[in-house]
GROMACS .gro file of C-alpha atoms in nm:
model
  377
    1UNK     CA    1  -0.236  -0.996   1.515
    2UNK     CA    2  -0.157  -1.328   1.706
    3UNK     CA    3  -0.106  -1.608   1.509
    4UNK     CA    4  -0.241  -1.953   1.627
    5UNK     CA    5  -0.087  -2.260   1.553
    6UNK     CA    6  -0.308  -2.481   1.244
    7UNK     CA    7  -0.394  -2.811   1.317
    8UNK     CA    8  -0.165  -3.085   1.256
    9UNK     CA    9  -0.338  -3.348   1.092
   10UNK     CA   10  -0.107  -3.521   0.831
   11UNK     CA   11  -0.230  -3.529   0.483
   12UNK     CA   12  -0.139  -3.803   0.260
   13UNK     CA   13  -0.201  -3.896  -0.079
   14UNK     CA   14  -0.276  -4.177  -0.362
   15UNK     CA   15  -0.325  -4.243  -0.728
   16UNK     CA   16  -0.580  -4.073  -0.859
   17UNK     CA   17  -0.838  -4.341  -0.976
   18UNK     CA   18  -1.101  -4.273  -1.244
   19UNK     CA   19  -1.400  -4.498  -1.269
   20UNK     CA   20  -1.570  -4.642  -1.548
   21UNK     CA   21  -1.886  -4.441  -1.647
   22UNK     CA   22  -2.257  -4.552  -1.546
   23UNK     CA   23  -2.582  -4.448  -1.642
   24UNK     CA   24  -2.765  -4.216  -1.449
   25UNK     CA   25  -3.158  -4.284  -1.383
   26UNK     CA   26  -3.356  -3.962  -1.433
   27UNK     CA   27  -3.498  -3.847  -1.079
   28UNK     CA   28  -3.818  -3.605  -1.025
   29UNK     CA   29  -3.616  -3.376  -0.794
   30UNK     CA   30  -3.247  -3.320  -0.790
   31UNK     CA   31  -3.070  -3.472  -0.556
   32UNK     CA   32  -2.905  -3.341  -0.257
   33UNK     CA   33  -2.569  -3.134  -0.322
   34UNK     CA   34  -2.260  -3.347  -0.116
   35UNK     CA   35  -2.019  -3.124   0.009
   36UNK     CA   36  -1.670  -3.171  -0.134
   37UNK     CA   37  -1.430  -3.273   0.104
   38UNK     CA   38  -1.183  -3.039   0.292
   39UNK     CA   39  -0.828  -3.080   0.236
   40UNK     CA   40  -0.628  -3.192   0.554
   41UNK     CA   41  -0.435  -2.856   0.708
   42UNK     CA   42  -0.034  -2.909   0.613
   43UNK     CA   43   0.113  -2.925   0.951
   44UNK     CA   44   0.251  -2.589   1.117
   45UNK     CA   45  -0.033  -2.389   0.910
   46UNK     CA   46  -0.084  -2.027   1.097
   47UNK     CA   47  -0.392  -1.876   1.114
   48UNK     CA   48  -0.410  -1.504   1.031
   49UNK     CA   49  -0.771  -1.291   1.095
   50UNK     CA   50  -0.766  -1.287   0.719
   51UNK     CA   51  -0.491  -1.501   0.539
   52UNK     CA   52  -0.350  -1.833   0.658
   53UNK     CA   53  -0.005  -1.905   0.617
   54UNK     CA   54   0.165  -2.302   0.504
   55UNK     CA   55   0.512  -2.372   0.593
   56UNK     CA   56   0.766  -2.346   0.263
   57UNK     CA   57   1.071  -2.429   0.171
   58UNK     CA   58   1.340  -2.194   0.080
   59UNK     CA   59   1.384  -2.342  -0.242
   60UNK     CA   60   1.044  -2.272  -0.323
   61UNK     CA   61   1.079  -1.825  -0.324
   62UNK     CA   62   1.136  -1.786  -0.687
   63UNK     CA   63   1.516  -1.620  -0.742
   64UNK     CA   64   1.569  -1.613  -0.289
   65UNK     CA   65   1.962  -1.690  -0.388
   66UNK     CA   66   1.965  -1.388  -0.663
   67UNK     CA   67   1.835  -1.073  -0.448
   68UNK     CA   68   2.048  -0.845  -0.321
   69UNK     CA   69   1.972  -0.777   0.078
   70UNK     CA   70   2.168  -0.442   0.138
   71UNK     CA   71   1.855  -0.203   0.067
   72UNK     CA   72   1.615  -0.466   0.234
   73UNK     CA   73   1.856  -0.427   0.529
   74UNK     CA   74   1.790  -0.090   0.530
   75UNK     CA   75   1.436  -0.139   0.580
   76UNK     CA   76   1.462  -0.408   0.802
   77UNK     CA   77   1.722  -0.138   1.015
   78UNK     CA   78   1.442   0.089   0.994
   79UNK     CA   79   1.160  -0.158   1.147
   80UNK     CA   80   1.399  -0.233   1.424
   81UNK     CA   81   1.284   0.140   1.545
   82UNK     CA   82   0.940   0.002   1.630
   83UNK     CA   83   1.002  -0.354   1.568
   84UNK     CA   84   0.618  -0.621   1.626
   85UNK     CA   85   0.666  -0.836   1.931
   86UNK     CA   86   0.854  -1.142   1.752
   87UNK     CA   87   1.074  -0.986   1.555
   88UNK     CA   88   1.253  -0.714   1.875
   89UNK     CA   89   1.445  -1.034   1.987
   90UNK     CA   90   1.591  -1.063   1.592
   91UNK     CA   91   1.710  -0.649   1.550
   92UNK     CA   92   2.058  -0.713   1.764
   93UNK     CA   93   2.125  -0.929   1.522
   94UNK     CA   94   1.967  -0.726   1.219
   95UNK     CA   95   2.162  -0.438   1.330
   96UNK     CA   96   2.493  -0.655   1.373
   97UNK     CA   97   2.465  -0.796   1.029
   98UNK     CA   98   2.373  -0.428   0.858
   99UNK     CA   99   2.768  -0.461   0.723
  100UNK     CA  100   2.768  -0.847   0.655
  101UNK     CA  101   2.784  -0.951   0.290
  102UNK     CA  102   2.454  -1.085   0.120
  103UNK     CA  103   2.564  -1.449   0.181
  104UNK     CA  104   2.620  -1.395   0.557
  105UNK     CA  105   2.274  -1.244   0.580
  106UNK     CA  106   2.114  -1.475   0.383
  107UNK     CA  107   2.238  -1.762   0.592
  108UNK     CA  108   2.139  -1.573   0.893
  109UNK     CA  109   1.793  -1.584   0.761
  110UNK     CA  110   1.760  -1.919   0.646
  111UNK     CA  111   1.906  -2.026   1.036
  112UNK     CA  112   1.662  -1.834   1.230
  113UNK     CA  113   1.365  -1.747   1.003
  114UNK     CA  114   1.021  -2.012   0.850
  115UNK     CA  115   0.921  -1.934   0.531
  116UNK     CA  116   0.581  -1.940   0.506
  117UNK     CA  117   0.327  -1.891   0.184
  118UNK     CA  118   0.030  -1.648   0.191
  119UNK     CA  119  -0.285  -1.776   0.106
  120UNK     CA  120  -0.654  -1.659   0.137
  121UNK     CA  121  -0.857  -1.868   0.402
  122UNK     CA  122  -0.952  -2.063   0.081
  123UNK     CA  123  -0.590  -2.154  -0.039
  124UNK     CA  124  -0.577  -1.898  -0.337
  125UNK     CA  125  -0.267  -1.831  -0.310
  126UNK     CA  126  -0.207  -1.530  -0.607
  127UNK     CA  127  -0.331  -1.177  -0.524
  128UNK     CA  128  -0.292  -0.831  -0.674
  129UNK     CA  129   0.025  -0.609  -0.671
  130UNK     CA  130   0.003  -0.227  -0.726
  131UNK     CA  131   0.241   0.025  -0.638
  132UNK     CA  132   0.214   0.380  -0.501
  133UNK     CA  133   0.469   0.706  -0.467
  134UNK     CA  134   0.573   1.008  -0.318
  135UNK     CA  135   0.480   1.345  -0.543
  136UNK     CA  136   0.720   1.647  -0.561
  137UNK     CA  137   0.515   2.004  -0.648
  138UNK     CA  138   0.555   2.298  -0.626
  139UNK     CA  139   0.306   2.491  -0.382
  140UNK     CA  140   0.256   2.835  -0.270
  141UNK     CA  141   0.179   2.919   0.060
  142UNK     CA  142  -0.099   3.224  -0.030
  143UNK     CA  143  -0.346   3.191  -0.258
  144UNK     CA  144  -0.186   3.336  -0.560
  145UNK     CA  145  -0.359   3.404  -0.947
  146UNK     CA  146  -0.163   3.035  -1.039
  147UNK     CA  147  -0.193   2.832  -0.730
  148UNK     CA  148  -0.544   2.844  -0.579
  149UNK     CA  149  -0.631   2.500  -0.491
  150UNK     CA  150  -0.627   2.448  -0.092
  151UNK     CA  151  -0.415   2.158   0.108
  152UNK     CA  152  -0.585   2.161   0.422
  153UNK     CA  153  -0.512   2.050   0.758
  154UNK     CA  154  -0.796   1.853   0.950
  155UNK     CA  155  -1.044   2.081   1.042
  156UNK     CA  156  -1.199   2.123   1.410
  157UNK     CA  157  -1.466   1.864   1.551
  158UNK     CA  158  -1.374   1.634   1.231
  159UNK     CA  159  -1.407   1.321   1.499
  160UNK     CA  160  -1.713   1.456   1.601
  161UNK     CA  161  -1.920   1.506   1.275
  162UNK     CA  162  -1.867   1.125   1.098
  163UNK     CA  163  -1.884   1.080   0.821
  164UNK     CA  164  -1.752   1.453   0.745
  165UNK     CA  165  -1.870   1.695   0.425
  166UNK     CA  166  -1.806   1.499   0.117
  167UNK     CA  167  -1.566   1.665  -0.157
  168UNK     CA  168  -1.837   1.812  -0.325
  169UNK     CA  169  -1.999   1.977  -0.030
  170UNK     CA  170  -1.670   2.116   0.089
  171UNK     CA  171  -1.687   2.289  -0.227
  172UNK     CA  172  -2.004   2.425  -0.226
  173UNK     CA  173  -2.168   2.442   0.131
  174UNK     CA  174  -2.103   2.792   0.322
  175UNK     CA  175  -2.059   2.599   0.715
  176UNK     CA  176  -1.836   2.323   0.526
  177UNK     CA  177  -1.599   2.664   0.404
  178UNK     CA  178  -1.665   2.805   0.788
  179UNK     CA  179  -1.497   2.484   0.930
  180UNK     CA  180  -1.193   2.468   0.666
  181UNK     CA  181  -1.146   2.857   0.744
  182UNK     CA  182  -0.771   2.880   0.888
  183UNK     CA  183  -0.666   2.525   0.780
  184UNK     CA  184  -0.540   2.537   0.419
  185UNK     CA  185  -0.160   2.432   0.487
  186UNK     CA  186  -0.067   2.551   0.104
  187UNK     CA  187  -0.234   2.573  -0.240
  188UNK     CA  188  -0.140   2.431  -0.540
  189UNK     CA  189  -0.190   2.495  -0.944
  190UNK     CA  190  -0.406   2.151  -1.060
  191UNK     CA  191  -0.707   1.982  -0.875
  192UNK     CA  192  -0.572   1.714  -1.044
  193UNK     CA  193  -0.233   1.717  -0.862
  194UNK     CA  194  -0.417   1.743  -0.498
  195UNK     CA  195  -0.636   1.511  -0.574
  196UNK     CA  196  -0.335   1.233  -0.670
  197UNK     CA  197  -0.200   1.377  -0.329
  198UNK     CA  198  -0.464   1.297  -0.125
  199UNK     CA  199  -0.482   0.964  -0.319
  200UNK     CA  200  -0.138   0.845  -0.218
  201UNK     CA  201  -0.161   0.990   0.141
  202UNK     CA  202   0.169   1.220   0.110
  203UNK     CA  203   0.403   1.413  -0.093
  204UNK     CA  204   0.724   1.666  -0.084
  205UNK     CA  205   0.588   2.029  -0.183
  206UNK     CA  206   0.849   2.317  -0.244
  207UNK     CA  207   0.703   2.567  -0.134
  208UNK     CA  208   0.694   2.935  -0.238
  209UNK     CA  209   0.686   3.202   0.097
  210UNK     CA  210   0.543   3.516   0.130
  211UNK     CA  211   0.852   3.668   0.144
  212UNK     CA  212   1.018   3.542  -0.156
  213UNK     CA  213   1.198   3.229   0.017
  214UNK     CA  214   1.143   2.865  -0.091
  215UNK     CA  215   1.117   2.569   0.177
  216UNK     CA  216   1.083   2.239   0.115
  217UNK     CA  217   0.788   2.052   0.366
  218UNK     CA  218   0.655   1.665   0.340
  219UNK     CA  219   0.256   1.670   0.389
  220UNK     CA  220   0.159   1.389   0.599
  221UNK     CA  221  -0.140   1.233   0.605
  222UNK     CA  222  -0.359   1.344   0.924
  223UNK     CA  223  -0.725   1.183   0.867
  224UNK     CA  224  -0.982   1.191   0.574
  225UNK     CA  225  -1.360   1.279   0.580
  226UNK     CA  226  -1.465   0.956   0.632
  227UNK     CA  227  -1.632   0.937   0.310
  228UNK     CA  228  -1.568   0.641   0.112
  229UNK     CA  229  -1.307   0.606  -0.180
  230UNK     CA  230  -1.434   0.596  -0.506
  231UNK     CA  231  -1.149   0.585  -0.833
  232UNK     CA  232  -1.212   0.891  -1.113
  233UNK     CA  233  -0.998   0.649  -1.342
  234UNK     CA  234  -1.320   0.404  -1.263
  235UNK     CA  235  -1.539   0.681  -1.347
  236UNK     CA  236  -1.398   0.712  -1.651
  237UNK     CA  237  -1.360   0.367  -1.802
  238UNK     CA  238  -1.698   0.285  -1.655
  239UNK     CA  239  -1.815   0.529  -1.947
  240UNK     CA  240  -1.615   0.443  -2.185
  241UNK     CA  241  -1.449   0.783  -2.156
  242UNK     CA  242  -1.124   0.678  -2.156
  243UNK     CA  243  -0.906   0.312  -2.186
  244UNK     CA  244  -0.602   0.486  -2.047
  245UNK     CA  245  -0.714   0.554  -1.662
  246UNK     CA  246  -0.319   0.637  -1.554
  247UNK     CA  247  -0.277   0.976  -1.398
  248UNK     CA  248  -0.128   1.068  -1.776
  249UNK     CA  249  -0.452   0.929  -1.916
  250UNK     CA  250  -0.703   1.118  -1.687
  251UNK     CA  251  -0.501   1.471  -1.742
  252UNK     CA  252  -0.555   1.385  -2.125
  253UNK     CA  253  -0.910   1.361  -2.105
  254UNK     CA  254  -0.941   1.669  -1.905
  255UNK     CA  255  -0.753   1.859  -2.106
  256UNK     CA  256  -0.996   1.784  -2.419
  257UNK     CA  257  -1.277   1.847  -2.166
  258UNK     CA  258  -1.220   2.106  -1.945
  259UNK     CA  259  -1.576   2.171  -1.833
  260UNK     CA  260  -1.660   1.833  -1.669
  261UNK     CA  261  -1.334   1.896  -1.401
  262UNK     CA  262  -1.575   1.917  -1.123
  263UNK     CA  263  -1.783   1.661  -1.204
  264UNK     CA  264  -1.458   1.444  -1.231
  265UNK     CA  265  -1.381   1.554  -0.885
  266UNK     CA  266  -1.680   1.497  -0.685
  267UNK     CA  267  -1.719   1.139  -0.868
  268UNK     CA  268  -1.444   1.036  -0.571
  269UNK     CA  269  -1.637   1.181  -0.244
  270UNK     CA  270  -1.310   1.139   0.037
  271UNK     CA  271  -1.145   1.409   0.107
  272UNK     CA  272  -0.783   1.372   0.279
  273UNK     CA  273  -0.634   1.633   0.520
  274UNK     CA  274  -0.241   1.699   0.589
  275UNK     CA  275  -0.018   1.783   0.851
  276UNK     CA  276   0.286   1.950   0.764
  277UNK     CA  277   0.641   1.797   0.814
  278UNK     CA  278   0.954   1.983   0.808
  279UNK     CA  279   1.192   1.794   0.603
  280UNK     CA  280   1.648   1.754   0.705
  281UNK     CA  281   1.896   1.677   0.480
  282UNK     CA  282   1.859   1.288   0.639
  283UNK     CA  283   1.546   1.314   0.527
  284UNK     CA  284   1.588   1.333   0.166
  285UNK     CA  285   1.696   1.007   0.092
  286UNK     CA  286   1.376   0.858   0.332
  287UNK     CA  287   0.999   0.795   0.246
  288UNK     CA  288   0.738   0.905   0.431
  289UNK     CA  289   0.663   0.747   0.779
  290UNK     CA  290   0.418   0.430   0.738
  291UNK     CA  291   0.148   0.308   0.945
  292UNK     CA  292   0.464   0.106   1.120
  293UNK     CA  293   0.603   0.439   1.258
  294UNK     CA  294   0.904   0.448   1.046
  295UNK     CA  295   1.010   0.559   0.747
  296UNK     CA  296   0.945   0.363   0.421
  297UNK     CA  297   1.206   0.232   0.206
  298UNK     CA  298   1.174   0.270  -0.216
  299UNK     CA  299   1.174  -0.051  -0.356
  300UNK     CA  300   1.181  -0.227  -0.037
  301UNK     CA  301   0.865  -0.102   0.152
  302UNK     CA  302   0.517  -0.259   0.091
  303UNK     CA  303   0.164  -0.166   0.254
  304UNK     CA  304  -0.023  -0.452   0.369
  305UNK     CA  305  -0.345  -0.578   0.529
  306UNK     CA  306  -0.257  -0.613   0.845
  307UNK     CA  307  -0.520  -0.818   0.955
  308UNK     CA  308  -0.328  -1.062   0.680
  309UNK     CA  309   0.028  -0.978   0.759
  310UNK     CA  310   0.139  -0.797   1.067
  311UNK     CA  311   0.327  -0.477   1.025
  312UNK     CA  312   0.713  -0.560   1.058
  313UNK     CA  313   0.677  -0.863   0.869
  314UNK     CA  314   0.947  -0.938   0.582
  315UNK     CA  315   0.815  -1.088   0.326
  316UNK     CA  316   0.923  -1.252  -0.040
  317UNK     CA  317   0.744  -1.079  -0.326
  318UNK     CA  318   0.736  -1.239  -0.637
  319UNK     CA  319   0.557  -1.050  -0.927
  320UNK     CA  320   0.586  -1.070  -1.290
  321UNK     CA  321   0.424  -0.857  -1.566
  322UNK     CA  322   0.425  -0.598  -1.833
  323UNK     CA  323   0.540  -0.339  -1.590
  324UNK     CA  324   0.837  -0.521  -1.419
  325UNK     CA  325   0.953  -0.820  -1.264
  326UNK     CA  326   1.001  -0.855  -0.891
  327UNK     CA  327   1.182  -1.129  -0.685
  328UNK     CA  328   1.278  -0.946  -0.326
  329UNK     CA  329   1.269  -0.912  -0.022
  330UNK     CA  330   1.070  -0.632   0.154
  331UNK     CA  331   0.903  -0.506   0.486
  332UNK     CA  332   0.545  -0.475   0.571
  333UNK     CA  333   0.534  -0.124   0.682
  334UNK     CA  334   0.236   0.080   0.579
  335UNK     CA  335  -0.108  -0.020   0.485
  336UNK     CA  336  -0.433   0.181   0.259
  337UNK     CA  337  -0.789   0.136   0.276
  338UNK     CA  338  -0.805   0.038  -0.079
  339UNK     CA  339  -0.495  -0.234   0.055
  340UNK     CA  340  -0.765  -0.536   0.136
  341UNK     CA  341  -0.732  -0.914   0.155
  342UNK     CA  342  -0.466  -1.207   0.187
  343UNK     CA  343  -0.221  -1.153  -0.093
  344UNK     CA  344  -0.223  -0.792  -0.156
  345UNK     CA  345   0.023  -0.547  -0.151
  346UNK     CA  346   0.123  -0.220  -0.234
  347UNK     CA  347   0.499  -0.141  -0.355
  348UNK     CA  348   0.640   0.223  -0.254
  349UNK     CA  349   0.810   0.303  -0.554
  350UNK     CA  350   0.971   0.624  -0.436
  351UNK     CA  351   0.899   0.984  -0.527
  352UNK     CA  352   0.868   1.191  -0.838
  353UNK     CA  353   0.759   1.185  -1.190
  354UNK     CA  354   0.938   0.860  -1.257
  355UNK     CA  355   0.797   0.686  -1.003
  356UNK     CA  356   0.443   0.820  -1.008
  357UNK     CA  357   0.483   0.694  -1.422
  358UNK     CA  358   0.523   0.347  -1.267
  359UNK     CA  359   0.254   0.375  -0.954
  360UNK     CA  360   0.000   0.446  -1.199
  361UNK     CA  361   0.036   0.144  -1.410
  362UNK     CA  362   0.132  -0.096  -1.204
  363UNK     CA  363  -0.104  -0.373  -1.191
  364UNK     CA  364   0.018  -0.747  -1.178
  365UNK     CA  365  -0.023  -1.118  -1.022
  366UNK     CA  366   0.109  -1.139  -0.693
  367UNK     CA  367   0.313  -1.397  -0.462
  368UNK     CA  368   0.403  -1.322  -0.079
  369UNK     CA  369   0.582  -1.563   0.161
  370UNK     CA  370   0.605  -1.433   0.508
  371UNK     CA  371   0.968  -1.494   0.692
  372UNK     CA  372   0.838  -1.592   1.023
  373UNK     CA  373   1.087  -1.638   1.353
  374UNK     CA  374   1.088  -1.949   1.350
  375UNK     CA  375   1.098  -2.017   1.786
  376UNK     CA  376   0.743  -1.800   1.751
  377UNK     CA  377   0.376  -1.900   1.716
   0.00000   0.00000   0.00000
């Protein structure tokens, strides 16, 4: 996670001069390809393992004047729990200015924070935004004639055995069954709905007790199989099923064609496993925990790479397309396997049907600038 201070070689520049054309004599063999010339490094450039990062301007995060900073606060409140190295010595201050008006905090920012853009090692500087959500279902915790799909918790020797049973051998091999015996947590109605589970790592279940009682639980994830990821809405558009591969659009097709459920299934072969979390009124209002430690923050929370952006980084996020339009600040707090590269993040969006309507079609061109202390290196 260190950053290391880019060269500081000034780069200049001139008129752009275009000469007059001249006539090229035909060769036998081509000649021999000239490499283009690198770009000088803009001085204060940090080095990430995978994104490099070019000192900016405030004036240059689109609408930085027009957000409103008390949820980001929150989030920010919430890193302080587990803050990264350079950013402990800021959460006095964080924590001070938690009842401060926008324009106090804002100024606090621009006095003790660098704004620096995200680019790839190559200077792209415009990645991919997607978003992801909390479910809500309802479980039971018995197999029951309406809920008999298993939520399991990791089984025993999982480190052991890598990669694990794929999905479709958990399914059908007897000693893949023998090792899960014991560990289903709670079942639910649809293979589709577990399956978006495991996809976005957690989700609230209410769930029905053997005794009649209800209890609400958060599933955590706890591990996967090892197996890699593979998309069913892939599988689908791949051939030509479907053009709609949203979680609306896949329960569609599956309605009209019932009998190729498992094959949808066991196109993706990871299988996720859940701990169970007991969930307080406090609670309620809070995401899940992210791969910071602390609990995310709707509309404020983003999953990173963090070999490009260190976990308690704020960031500016800047995103614009058929979906929504975003200008904010948020907190690097959780990160995904399918969450890869220099300018790539993942919104949390919150929990429900609502938000699961907008995980599953969110899809846009992406900004980040990361908000840097600026005494650290």
């Amino acid at each position: 996670m260190a950053l290391i201070v880019g060269s500081l070689a000034a780069c200049g520049s001139a008129p752009l001069s275009v000469p007059a054309p001249v006539e090229t004599p035909i060769r036998s063999t081509p000649p021999a390809p000239v490499a283009a010339p690198s770009a000088a490094p803009v001085p204060g450039t940090l080095l990430q393992a995978k994104s490099r990062w070019v000192p900016a301007a405030w004036s240059d995060l689109p609408g930085f004047a027009d957000d409103g900073l008390f949820e980001a606060w929150n989030a920010w409140l919430k890193g302080c729990e587990r803050p990264g190295g350079p950013f402990a010595p800021l959460c006095t201050d964080i924590r001070r200015l938690s009842i401060a008006s926008g324009e106090e905090q804002r100024a606090w920012m621009q006095e003790r924070l660098q704004p620096f853009r995200v680019e790839s090692h190559q200077g792209e500087a415009t990645g991919l935004l997607t978003a992801y959500y909390e479910p809500v279902l309802e479980a039971s915790r018995l197999p029951t004639a309406g809920y008999g799909v298993p939520l399991y918790g990791p089984p025993a020797g999982l480190a052991q055995r890598k990669p694990w049973y794929t999905r479709q051998e958990i399914d059908t091999l007897p000693e893949a069954q023998a090792a899960l015996q014991g560990r289903a947590i709670a079942y639910l109605a649809d293979p589709i709905d577990a399956l978006m589970l495991q996809i976005q790592g957690s989700g609230r279940i209410r769930i029905s007790q053997p005794d009649g009682s209800v209890r609400w639980a958060r599933l955590a994830y706890a591990g996967t199989n090892d197996q890699p990821y593979r998309s069913v809405g892939r599988w689908l558009l791949d051939q030509g099923l479907v053009t709609d591969a949203s979680w609306p659009g896949i329960k569609a097709w599956l309605a009209q064609n019932p009998q190729r459920r498992q094959e949808l299934l066991w196109a993706n072969p990871r299988m996720v496993f859940f701990r169970e979390e007991p969930i307080s009124d406090r609670d309620t209002s809070d995401g899940p925990r992210g791969a910071q430690g602390v609990a995310l923050t709707p509309g404020r929370s983003v999953a990173v790479d963090p070999g490009a952006v260190p976990y308690g980084t704020p960031l500016w996020l800047a995103s614009s397309g058929p979906q929504t339009n975003l200008q904010r600040l948020v907190l690097a707090q959780d990160t995904g396997s399918a969450i890869t590269g220099a300018v790539r993040a993942d919104f949390f969006v919150g929990w429900g049907a609502e938000a699961g309507e907008l995980a599953g079609r969110l899809r846009q061109p992406l900004q980040l600038w990361a908000l840097w202390p600026k005494a650290a290196k």
